[in-house]
Amino acid sequence: MPLRWDPLLVRHLAMELDHALAGAHLRALRLDGTSRRLALLLREATLEWDLHPSRGVPRLLPPMEPGPVDLPFQGRVRRVRSEADERLVLIEILATRGRPPRDLVVELLGNQWNALVVERPSGTLRHVLIRREAPRPARVGGIWTPPLPSVREGALVPISLHRWLEILEPVPPPDRARALVASVAWTSPLNAAALVDADPDPAFALEKGHALWTSLAFGEAPVRPVLREGEGGAQPYPWPLPGAEGEPVSSLLEAFGAVAGDSLKAGEGSAGPPGAAEARLPPPELLAALESARDARLRLVTHLRSQLDALEDEGALRGAADLLLARLRQVPPGASHAVVEGFDGAEVTLELDPALSAQGNADALHDRASRAARARERLPGLVRDAEHRAASMGALLRRARSGEATADELRAFLPAREERGAPEGGKPLPYRVFRSSGGLEIRVGRGARFNDDLTFHHTAPGDVWLHARHAAGAHVVLRWGKPGNPPARDLEEAAILAALHSKARTSGVVPVDWTLRKHVRKPRGSPPGTVLPDRVKTVMARPDAALLEKLAVDP
């Protein structure tokens, strides 16, 4: 079961992070939208936050060196805070070199979790973990719209006992917890039951509940974090509550570490120095890589099953081909369809390619039938292999998060380069692999220095080559090699990938040029990635980040 969050848990986690990170020096930011992970790389520590709603664990780890995919993010943490009765964590950042200050906003709202870098005071979004259009747009260059403030009573000033009783006494006891959450700030399903049943004697329960709520929301008493066990699993919380005391821990971060799989030291009141427990786990980048590889394998399973479901009926294709061969003289040249007499005497309409002769159409139908038959024989085995691989990765991931697997085990189990189609020796391919809705392979260059290698060494002359017009970006290749243009839907998806992998990715509409690969040449002495395409056509693409995950095969 996923962790549950409420405003009190958010507030006190923010207070812990403020104590740990205020004044720390930023080096880089990692936003991995595929695995939904945020990492704030500081000179003094690393804040890693898994922002998938089904997990949602923040961890404070030892410092890590920024990698090539991390965003340079210089500055200093001013403070970490939360908003009253909200599930928002704001890390205020003082930028260097006269740049405006920025906030790293972590939103823990419903199932729309996100992390955003907001420039102040303009509110301009500079980076987003997950791009969204609704209900509140989250895209680079847009303006961040905060969620509507809480309208529940008691967010800033305690409500009186009289008002507390006025809200709860008319409500039947079984419904009081729900009524409390609907009306009173700082309450949630995590604490409401304790607040309405704070005393065994019903005559004093509501009064004791009001006193407990006032202490939780506005009291000066020190926080006493616990790790509670329930039907849904372990749950960190800032205080033990009546009926849900839990195991005491030294900090909420320690509790989150335990949930993530770190083992607490038995019999000790402290987990040791910051990051000591986490250091026993494999590096977070290896965990993220394995999780990403597992997710990619699951997407492959879905894609292979959809391919299997979409296979044409080879028997029907062969029957149409045989009928066409028997009625060749009844088919006029250039026809897009023909109505002929079937073998049973009934009329049959045959769909044809007008660019082919009747004989050519019959041969094409036989080819399609053969391909469908081979695919029907091959795909079930590929599905089983991918399912088995994904299950094995998932089991290793669970062992790694519980501290039972080493970094070397993860490295050995990560997809070998040859699995991704790389040549022997482990040299990575210059492209990522996607699969269009129509089943065509799309290759996207991994960067400017790899574009030439993709275009001139990993394509065929008849493939379709694409690139966003007047914008730096990846070369994209749609594997084709057949007469005529590729299907419009497959071409559109390849164009969207070209737009998403270009500097124009935040535009509403991006013109993408395309031509056959054989019409692309490299001027002598030109910089890497510079080419001259000929016979170019243009398609207008609307960047849709959701397509990345939908079509991805190779992470």
Coordinates of C-alpha atoms in Angstrom, one line a residue, residues 421-423 427-431 441 443 448-461 463 465 475 477 479 517-518 520-522 529 531:
G421 CA 20.9 -4.2 -29.9
A422 CA 24.4 -2.8 -29.2
P423 CA 27.4 -4.3 -30.9
K427 CA 29.4 0.2 -26.8
P428 CA 26.0 1.9 -26.5
L429 CA 24.0 2.5 -29.6
P430 CA 23.6 6.1 -30.7
Y431 CA 19.8 6.0 -30.4
E441 CA 10.4 1.0 -35.1
R443 CA 15.0 5.5 -33.6
A448 CA 24.0 15.9 -31.1
R449 CA 27.2 13.9 -31.2
F450 CA 25.3 10.7 -31.9
N451 CA 23.1 12.1 -34.7
D452 CA 25.5 11.5 -37.5
D453 CA 26.1 7.9 -36.4
L454 CA 22.4 7.2 -36.3
T455 CA 21.6 8.8 -39.6
F456 CA 24.5 7.4 -41.6
H457 CA 25.3 4.1 -39.9
H458 CA 22.1 2.8 -38.4
T459 CA 19.5 3.3 -41.2
A460 CA 18.6 2.0 -44.6
P461 CA 18.2 4.3 -47.7
D463 CA 13.9 4.8 -44.0
W465 CA 14.4 10.7 -41.6
H475 CA 17.7 13.1 -35.6
V477 CA 14.4 7.7 -38.1
R479 CA 12.1 2.4 -40.2
R517 CA 17.2 8.8 -45.6
K518 CA 18.7 8.5 -49.0
V520 CA 20.1 13.3 -46.6
R521 CA 23.8 14.1 -47.0
K522 CA 26.6 15.3 -44.8
G529 CA 24.8 16.6 -36.5
V531 CA 23.2 17.6 -42.6

